[in-house]
Structure formats: structure tokens, C-alpha cells
Short mmCIF file of C-alpha atoms and ligand atoms in Angstrom, two decimals:
data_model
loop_
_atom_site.label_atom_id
_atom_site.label_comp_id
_atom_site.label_asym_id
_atom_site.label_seq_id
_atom_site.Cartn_x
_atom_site.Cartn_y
_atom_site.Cartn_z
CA UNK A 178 122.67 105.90 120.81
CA UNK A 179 119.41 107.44 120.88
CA UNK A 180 116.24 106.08 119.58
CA UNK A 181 112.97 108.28 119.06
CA UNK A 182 109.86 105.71 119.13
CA UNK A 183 106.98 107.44 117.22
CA UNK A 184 103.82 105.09 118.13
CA UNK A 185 101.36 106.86 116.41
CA UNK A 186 97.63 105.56 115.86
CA UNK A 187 95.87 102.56 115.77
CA UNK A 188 98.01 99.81 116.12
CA UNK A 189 100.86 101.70 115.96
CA UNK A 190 101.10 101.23 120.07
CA UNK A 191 100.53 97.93 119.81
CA UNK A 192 103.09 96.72 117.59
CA UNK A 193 105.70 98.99 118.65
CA UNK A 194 105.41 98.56 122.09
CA UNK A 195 106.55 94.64 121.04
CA UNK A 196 109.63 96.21 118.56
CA UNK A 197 111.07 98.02 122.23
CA UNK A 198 110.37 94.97 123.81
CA UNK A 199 112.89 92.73 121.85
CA UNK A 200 115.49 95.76 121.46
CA UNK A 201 115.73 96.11 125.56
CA UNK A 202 116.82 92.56 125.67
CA UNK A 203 119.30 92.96 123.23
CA UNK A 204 122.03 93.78 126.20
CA UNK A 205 122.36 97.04 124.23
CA UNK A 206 121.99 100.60 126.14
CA UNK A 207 119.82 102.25 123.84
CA UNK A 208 118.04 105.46 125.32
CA UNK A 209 114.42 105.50 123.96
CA UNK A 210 112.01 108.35 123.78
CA UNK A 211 108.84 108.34 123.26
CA UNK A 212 106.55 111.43 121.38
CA UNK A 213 102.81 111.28 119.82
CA UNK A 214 102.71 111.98 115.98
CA UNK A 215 99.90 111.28 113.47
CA UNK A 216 96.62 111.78 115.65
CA UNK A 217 97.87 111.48 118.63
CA UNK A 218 100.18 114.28 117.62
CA UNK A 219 97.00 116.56 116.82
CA UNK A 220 95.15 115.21 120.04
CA UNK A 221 98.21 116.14 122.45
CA UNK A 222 99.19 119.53 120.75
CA UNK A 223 96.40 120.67 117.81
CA UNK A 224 99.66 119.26 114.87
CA UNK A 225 99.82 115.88 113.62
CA UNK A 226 103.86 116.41 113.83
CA UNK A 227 103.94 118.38 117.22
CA UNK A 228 107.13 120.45 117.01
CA UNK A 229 108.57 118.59 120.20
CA UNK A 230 107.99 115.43 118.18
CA UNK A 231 110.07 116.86 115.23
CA UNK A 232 113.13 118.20 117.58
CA UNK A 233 113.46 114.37 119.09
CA UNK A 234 113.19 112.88 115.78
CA UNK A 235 116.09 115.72 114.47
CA UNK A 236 118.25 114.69 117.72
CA UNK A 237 118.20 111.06 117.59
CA UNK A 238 120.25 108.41 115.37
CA UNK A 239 117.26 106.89 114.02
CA UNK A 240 113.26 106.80 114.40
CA UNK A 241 111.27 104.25 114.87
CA UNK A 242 107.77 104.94 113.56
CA UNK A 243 104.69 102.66 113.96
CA UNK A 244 102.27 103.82 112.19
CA UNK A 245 99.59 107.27 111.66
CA UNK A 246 95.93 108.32 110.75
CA UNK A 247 92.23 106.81 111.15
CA UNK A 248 88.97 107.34 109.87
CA UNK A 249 87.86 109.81 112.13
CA UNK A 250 90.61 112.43 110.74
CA UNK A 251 89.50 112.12 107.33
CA UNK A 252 87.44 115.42 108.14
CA UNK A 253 90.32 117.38 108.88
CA UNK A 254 91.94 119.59 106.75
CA UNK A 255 94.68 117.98 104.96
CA UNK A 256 97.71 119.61 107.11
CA UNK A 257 96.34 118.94 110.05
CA UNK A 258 95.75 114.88 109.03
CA UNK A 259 97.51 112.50 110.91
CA UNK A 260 99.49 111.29 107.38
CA UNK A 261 101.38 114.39 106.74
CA UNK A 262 103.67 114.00 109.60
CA UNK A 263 105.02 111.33 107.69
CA UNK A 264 105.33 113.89 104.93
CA UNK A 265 106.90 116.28 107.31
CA UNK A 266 109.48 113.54 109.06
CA UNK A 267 110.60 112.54 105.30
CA UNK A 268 111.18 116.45 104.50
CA UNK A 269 112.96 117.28 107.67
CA UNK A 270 115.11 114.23 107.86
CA UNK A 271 115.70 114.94 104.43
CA UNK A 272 115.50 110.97 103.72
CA UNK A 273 115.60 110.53 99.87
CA UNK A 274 115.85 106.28 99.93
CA UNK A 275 113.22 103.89 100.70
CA UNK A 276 113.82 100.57 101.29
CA UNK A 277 111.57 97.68 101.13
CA UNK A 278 112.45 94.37 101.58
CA UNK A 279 109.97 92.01 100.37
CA UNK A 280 110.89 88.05 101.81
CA UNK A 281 109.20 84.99 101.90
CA UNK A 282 109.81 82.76 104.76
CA UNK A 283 109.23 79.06 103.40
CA UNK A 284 106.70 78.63 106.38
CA UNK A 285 104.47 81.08 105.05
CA UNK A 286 104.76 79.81 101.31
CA UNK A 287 101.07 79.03 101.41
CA UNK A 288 99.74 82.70 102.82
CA UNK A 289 100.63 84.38 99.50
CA UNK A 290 98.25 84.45 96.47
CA UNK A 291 101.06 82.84 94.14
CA UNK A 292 101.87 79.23 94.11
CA UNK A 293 104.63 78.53 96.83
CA UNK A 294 106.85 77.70 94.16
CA UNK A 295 107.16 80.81 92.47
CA UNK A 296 107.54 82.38 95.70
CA UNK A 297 108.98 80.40 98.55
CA UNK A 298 112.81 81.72 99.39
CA UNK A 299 112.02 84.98 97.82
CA UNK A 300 114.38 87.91 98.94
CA UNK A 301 113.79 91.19 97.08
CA UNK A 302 114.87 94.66 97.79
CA UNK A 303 113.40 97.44 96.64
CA UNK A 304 114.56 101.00 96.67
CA UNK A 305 112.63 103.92 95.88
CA UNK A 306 113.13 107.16 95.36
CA UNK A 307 111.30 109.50 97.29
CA UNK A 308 112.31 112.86 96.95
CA UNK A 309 111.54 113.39 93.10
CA UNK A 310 109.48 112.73 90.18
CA UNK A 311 106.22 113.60 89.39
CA UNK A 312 105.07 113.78 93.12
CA UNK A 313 106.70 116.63 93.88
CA UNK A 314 107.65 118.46 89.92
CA UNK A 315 106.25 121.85 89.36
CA UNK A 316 104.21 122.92 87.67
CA UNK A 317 101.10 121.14 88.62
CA UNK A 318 97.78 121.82 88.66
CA UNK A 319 94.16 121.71 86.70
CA UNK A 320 93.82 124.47 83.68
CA UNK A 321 92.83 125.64 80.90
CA UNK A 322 94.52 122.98 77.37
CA UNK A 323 96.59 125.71 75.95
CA UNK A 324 96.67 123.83 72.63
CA UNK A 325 96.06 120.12 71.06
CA UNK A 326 92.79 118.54 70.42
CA UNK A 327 91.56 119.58 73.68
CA UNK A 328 92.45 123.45 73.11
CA UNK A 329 90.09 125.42 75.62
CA UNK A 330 88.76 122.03 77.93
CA UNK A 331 89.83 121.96 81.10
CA UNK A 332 92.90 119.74 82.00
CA UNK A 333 95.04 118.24 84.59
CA UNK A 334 98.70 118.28 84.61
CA UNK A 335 102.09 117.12 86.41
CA UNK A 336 105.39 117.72 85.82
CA UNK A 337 107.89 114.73 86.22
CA UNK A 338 111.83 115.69 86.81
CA UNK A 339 114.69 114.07 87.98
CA UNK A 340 117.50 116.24 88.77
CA UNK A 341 120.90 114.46 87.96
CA UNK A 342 122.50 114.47 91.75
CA UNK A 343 119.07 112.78 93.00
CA UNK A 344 119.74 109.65 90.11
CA UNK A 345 123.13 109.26 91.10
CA UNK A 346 122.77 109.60 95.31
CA UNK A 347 120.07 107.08 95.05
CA UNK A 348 122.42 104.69 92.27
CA UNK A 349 124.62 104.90 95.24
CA UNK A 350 122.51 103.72 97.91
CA UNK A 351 121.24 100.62 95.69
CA UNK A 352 124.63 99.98 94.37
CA UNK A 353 126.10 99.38 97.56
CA UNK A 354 123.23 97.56 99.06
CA UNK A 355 123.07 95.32 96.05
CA UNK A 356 127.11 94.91 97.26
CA UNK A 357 126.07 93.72 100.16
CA UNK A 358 123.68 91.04 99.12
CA UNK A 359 123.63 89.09 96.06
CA UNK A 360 125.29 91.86 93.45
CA UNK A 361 123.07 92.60 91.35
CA UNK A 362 120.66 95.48 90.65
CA UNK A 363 117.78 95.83 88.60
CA UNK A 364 117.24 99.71 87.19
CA UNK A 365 113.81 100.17 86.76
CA UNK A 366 112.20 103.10 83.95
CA UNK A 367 110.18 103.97 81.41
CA UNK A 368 113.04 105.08 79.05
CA UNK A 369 111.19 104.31 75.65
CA UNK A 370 108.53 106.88 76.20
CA UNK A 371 109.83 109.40 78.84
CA UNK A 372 112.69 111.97 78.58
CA UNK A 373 113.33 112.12 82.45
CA UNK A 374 113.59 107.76 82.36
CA UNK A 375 115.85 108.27 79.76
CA UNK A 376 117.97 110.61 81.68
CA UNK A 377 117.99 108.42 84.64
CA UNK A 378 118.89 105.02 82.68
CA UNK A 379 122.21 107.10 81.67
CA UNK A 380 123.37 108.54 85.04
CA UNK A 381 122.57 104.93 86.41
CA UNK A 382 124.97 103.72 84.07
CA UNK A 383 127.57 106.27 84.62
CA UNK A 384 127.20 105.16 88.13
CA UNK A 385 127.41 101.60 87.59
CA UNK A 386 131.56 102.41 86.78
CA UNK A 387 132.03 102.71 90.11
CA UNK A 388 130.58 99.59 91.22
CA UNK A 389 132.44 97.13 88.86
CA UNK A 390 131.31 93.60 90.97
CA UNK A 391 127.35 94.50 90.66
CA UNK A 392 125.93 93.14 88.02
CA UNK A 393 123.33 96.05 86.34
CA UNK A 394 120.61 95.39 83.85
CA UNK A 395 117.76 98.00 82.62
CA UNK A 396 113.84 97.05 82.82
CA UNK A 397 111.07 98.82 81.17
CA UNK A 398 108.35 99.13 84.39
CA UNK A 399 105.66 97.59 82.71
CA UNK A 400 107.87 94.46 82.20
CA UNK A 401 109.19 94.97 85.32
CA UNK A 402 105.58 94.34 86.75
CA UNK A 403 104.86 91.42 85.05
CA UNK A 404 108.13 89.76 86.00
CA UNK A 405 107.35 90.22 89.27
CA UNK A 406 104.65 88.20 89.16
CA UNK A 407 105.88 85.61 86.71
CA UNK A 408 109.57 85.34 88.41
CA UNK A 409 109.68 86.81 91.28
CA UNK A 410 112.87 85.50 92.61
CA UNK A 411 115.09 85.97 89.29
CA UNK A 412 115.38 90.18 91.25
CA UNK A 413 117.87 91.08 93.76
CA UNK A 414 117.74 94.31 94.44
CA UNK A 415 115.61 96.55 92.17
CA UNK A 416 115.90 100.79 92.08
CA UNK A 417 113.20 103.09 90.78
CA UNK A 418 111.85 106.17 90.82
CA UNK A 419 109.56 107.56 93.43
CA UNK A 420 105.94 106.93 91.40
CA UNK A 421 107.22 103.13 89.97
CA UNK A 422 108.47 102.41 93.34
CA UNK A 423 105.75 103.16 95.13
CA UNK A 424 103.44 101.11 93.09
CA UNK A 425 105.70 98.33 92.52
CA UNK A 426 106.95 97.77 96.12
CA UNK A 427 103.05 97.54 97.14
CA UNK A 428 102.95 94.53 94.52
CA UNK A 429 106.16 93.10 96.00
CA UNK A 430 105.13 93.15 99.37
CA UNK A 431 101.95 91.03 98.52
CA UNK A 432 104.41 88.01 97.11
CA UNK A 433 105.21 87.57 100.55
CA UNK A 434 101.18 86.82 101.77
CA UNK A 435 100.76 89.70 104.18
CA UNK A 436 101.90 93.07 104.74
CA UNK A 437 102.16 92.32 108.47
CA UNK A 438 105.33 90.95 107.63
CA UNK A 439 107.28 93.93 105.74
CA UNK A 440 109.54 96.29 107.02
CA UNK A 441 110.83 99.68 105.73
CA UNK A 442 113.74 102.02 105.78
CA UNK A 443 113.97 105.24 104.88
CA UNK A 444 117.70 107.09 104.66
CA UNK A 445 119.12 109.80 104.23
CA UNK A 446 122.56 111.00 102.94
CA UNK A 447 124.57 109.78 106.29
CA UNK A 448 122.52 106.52 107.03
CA UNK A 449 120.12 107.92 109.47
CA UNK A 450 116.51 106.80 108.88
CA UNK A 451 113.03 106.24 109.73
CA UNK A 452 111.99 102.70 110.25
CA UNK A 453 108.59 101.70 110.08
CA UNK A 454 106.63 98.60 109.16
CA UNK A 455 104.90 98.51 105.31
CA UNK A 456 101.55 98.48 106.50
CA UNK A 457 98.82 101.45 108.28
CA UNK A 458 97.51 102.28 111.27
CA UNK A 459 94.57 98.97 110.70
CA UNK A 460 91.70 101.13 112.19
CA UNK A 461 89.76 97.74 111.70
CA UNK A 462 92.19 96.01 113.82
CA UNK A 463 93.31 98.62 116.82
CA UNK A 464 92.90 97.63 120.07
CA UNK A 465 91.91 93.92 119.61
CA UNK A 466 95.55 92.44 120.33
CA UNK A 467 95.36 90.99 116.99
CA UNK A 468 97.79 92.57 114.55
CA UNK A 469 100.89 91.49 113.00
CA UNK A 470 104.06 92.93 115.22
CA UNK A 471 106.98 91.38 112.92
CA UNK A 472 106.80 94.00 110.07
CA UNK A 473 107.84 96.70 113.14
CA UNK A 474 110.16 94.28 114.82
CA UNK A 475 112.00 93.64 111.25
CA UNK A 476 112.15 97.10 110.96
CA UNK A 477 113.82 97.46 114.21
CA UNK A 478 116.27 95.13 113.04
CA UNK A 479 116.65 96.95 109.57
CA UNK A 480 117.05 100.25 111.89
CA UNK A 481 120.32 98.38 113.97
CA UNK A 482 121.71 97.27 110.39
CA UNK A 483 121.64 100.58 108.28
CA UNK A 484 121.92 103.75 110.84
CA UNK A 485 123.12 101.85 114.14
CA UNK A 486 125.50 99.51 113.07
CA UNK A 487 124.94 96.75 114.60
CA UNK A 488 124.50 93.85 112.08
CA UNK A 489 125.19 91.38 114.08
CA UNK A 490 122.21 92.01 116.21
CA UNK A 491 120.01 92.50 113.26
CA UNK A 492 120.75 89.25 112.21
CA UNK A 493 119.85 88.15 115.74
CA UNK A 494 116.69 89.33 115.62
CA UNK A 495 116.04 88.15 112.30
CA UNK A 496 116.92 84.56 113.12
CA UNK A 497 114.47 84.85 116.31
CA UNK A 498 111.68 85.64 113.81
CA UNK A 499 112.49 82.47 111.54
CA UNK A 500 112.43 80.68 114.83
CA UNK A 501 108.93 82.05 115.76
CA UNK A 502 107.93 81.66 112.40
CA UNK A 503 109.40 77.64 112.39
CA UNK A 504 107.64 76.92 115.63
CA UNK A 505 104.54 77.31 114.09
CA UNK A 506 103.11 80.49 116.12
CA UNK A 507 101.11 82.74 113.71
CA UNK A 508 99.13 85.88 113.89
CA UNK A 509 95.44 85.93 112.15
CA UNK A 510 96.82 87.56 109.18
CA UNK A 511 99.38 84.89 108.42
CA UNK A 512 97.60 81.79 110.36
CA UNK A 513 96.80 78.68 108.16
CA UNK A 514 95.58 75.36 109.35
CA UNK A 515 98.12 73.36 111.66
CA UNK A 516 99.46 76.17 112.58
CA UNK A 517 99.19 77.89 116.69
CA UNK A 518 97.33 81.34 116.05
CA UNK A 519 98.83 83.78 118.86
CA UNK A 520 98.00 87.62 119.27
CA UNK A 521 99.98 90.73 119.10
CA UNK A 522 101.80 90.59 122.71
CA UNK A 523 102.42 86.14 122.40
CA UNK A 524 104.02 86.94 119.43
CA UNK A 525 106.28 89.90 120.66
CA UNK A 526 106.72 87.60 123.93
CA UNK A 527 108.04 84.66 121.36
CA UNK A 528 110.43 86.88 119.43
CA UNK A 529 111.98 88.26 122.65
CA UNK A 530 112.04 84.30 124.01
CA UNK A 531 113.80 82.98 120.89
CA UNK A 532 116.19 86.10 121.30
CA UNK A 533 117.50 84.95 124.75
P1 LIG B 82 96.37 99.46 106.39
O1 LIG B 82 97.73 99.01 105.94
O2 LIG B 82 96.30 100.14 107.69
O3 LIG B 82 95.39 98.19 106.44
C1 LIG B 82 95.09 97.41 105.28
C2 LIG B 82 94.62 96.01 105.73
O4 LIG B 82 95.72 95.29 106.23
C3 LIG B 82 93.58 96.09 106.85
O5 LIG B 82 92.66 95.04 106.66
C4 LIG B 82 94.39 95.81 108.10
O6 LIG B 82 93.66 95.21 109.14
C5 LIG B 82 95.49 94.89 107.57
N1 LIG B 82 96.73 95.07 108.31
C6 LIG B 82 97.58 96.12 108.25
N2 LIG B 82 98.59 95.96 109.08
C7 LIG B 82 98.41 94.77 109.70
C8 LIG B 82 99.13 94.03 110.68
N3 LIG B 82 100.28 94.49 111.22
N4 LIG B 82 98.64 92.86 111.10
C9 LIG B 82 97.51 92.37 110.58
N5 LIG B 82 96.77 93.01 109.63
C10 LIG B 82 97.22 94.20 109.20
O7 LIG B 82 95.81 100.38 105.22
P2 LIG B 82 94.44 101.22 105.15
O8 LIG B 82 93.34 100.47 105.83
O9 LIG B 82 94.31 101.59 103.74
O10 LIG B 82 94.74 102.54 105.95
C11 LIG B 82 94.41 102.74 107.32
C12 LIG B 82 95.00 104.05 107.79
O11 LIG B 82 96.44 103.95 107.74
C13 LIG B 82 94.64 105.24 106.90
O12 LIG B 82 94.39 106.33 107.72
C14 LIG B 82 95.90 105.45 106.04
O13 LIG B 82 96.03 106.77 105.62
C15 LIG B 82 96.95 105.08 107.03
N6 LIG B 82 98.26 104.67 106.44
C16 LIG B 82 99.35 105.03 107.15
C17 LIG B 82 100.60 104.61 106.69
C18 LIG B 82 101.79 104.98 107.54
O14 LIG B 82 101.62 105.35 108.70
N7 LIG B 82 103.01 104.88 107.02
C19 LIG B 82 100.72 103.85 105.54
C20 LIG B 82 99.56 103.47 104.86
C21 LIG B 82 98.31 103.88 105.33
#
């Protein structure tokens, strides 16, 4: 099986160089190549997704992606930035689901901003569409109010669609994950107010036939949001469209007290994906041996579960981080009194222990 590692900026090299780390001691024979993307990409070959970058990523059975971009892009023009390779990757690979699992170890119960109660044992999925919506509906753009109170002004406008074989290949994916966890899934819209919401609350629904042992119930986003907060752990797996998901998995992932600790999958039609950890490229952070490595090694793991099959050593590596995590050693980002603060490579070097 091959894997393409995609570093990328800032700490990107950092933290995956610890995610190869603990999948060479798996006794697996994984071949692993490794390509700049991001700015790296741009630095080696003038594109942040070089085309050599794009052919390994098209050959392999999965990616594993650190993460792209930094402050000193930000000048460039925007296809030439470091972030649209991720744009690119998602296109090419055609992945349409993204995954976030949001979990709260009890040891870390006291790094999040809501009382350990209300999230310690937390286990969320979220799945987001990414392919649709009104990121990507045409037409867009800024002109003149053709009619209305604001006839003649200036105006800014988006189009939000859902075509009906995106609802239902995405209804599949979270169907069958919510399968294999604790059966049930959470539909998440806007059905009272929007016409494409409604649309997708009934192919949902239609889908939900074929998956008679998950339980399915409907949420109005705005609710949806607040439970999250209030009740957290009353979700199992929640789906949702691509501009909902992307704002509500950012609030899910701070339930769990730092975004050093989430990882992410994105798949496409045949279970091939991108992995990469929640979080940036930390500019702030690069270099100083500092950051948070278990969002990318998670993410490893979630790459052996969904496109290479090997559960069992997911779950490996997943216990070996709930060892880590048990023995105390923290990075900065997580670290709380009583605790041993470690950096980037102790950590990696304590996941790969705990492994063997
Ligand atoms: P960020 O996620 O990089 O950082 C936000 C904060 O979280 C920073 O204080 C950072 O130090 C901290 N942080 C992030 N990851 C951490 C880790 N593993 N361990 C410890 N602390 C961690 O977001 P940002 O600062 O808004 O963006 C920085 C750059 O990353 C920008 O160029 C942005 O476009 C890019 N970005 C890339 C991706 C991606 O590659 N998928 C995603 C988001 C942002």
C-alpha cells in the first residue's frame, strides 16, 4: 500500500515527521513518499500543488497531509497561495466527505472551556459535506439589486444548491459510519427557511430506509449549535452540509480543549482520502519543537481505519495515545498543572513507545 506524506509548512514537518514515525513501527510495509505542497510546493516548483505532488497523491491509497500556508504568502496571488492546494487535492481526489471526530479524553477534561462534566467521555462525529452548497453554487458575485427595496444599490449574492445524488452519497457515508459506532445520526439543516434544507431533510429520509438499525432525527442548525454546547454528548454522529459543517465542526472541536488533538478525514466515493490533523500550519509555533503531534498521528490512525483497512491497528494506535495521554505527558497546548509538559518529538517518541 502506498502512502503519499504531504508535510507542507510550518509545523506541518514537525508533526508529521512523528505520524511516519509510529506507522514504521507498526510491522506494516507501507511505502511512503514524500512531495512539498502548500509553500513549500511554490518554493520547490513556482505552484503551491506542484504537478509531481498531484500525480503521487492520484497514485497512492491515501494522503497524509500535515498542514499548508504562512504569513509571508498572504501577498501572493490567491492561486499561487499555499491554501489552494488543499482546494486542488479535494477537487482532484474528488473527496466529497469530511470527517471530524471531536473526543474528549477524561485526562484532558479540564483543558476545554466547558465544565468537565458536560464534556468528559465525549465522542462526536461530524461529517460534512464538501463538495456543495453555497461555497461552490453559481451564480455568485457583487451587482447591481435588480429589484426589492434596494432596487439600483449595489449587492452581494450566492447561490446555495444541493443536487440530489450529493444528499444521498453523503447520507450514505454517515449512515454507515453511524453503523459502525453508536447508531444514530443527527441530520443537520435549516429546513424552515431554506428550499435546498428542505430538499436535503427529504432525500436524508429516503435514505434512512436503507439503514433500518440507525436511529435518525432532524435538527434545525441554530438548535443544533446550542445543543452542542448545552449537551454535547447526547450526538453521535451528526451530517450537514458543507457551510453548517464547517462552522459547526470548528465549535465541536473546541469541546475537546485544543485543536492539537483533532484529526480529519476526507473520502471519496471508494474510501480513499486525505488525512490531516484539524488545525494550520501554527506560523507562531514552527520550528520551536512545541506543537501538538496527536491530531496528525490520530489522523494516521483514521487513514489505516477508513482507506487502508486496517482497524485493528488504528485501534492500536489509538490506545497508545490514551496511554500517553494517562501517563501524564502533555504538550503546551494541552499541559495543566501536575501534569509532565513534553515537546513535539517526546511526545511522538511516547506514542511510538506505548505502541511496542
Ligand atoms: P492554526 O490552526 O494554524 O493556529 C491557530 C492557533 O492554534 C495558533 O495559536 C497555533 O499555535 C495553535 N495550534 C495549531 N495547531 C497546533 C498544534 N498542533 N499544537 C499546538 N498548538 C497549535 O490557524 P491560523 O493561525 O488561523 O492559520 C495559520 C495558517 O494555517 C494560515 O496560513 C492558514 O491559512 C493556514 N491553515 C491551513 C489549514 C490546512 O492546512 N488544512 C487549515 C487552517 C488554516
Amino acid at each position: 500500500m502506498k502512502i503519499a506524506i504531504l508535510p507542507g509548512d510550518g509545523i506541518g514537518p514537525e508533526i508529521v515527521e512523528q505520524a511516519v514515525k509510529v506507522l514504521n513501527v507498526l510491522g506494516e510495509s507501507f511505502e511512503m513518499e514524500t512531495a512539498p505542497v502548500g509553500g513549500a510546493g511554490y518554493e520547490a516548483s513556482g505552484h503551491p500543488l506542484p504537478e509531481a505532488t498531484l500525480k503521487l497523491a492520484l497514485e497512492a491509497d491515501a494522503v497524509l497531509f500535515g498542514a499548508v500556508g504562512d504569513w509571508k504568502y498572504d501577498t501572493l496571488d490567491r492561486p499561487l497561495r499555499p491554501e489552494q492546494a488543499i482546494l486542488g487535492l479535494r477537487k482532484n481526489l474528488k473527496l466529497f466527505a469530511n470527517l471530524r471526530p471531536a473526543i474528549m479524553y477524561p485526562e484532558l477534561a479540564g483543558a476545554s472551556t466547558l465544565k468537565p462534566e458536560v464534556v468528559s467521555g465525549l465522542d462526536i462525529l461530524i461529517i460534512r459535506e464538501l463538495t456543495g452548497d453555497i461555497y461552490f453554487g453559481q451564480p455568485r458575485g457583487v451587482r447591481e439589486c435588480p429589484d426589492g427595496p434596494f432596487k439600483g444599490e449595489r449587492e452581494g449574492f450566492d447561490t446555495m444548491r444541493y443536487a440530489e445524488s450529493e444528499i444521498r452519497r453523503i447520507a450514505h457515508v454517515a449512515f454507515q459510519a453511524a453503523q459502525k459506532r453508536g447508531k444514530r445520526l443527527t441530520s443537520v439543516d435549516k429546513a424552515n427557511v431554506l428550499e435546498t434544507f428542505q430538499f436535503w431533510k427529504e432525500i436524508v429520509t429516503d435514505v434512512h430506509k436503507e439503514y433500518p438499525d440507525v436511529a435518525l432525527d432532524h435538527m434545525y442548525v441554530d438548535n443544533a449549535a446550542m445543543q452542542l454546547v448545552r449537551a454535547p454528548k447526547k450526538f453521535d454522529v451528526i451530517v450537514t452540509g458543507n457551510m453548517f459543517g464547517d462552522i459547526l465542526s470548528d465549535q465541536a472541536s473546541m469541546l475537546t480543549g485544543s485543536i492539537g488533538m483533532l484529526p480529519s478525514a476526507s473520502l471519496d466515493a471508494n474510501n480513499k482520502g486525505l488525512y490531516e490533523p484539524s488545525h494550520g500550519s501554527a506560523p507562531d509555533i514552527a520550528g520551536k519543537g512545541v506543537a501538538n503531534p496527536l491530531a496528525t498521528i490520530l489522523s494516521a490512525a483514521m487513514m489505516l481505519r477508513y482507506s487502508l483497512n486496517k482497524a485493528e491497528q488504528a485501534d492500536r494506535i489509538e490506545n497508545a495515545v490514551k496511554k500517553v495521554l494517562a501517563q501524564g505527558l502533555r504538550t503546551p497546548d494541552i499541559y495543566e498543572a501536575g501534569t509532565t509538559k513534553v515537546g513535539t518529538t517526546e511526545m511522538g517518541q511516547a506514542v511510538v513507545s506505548a505502541l511496542s
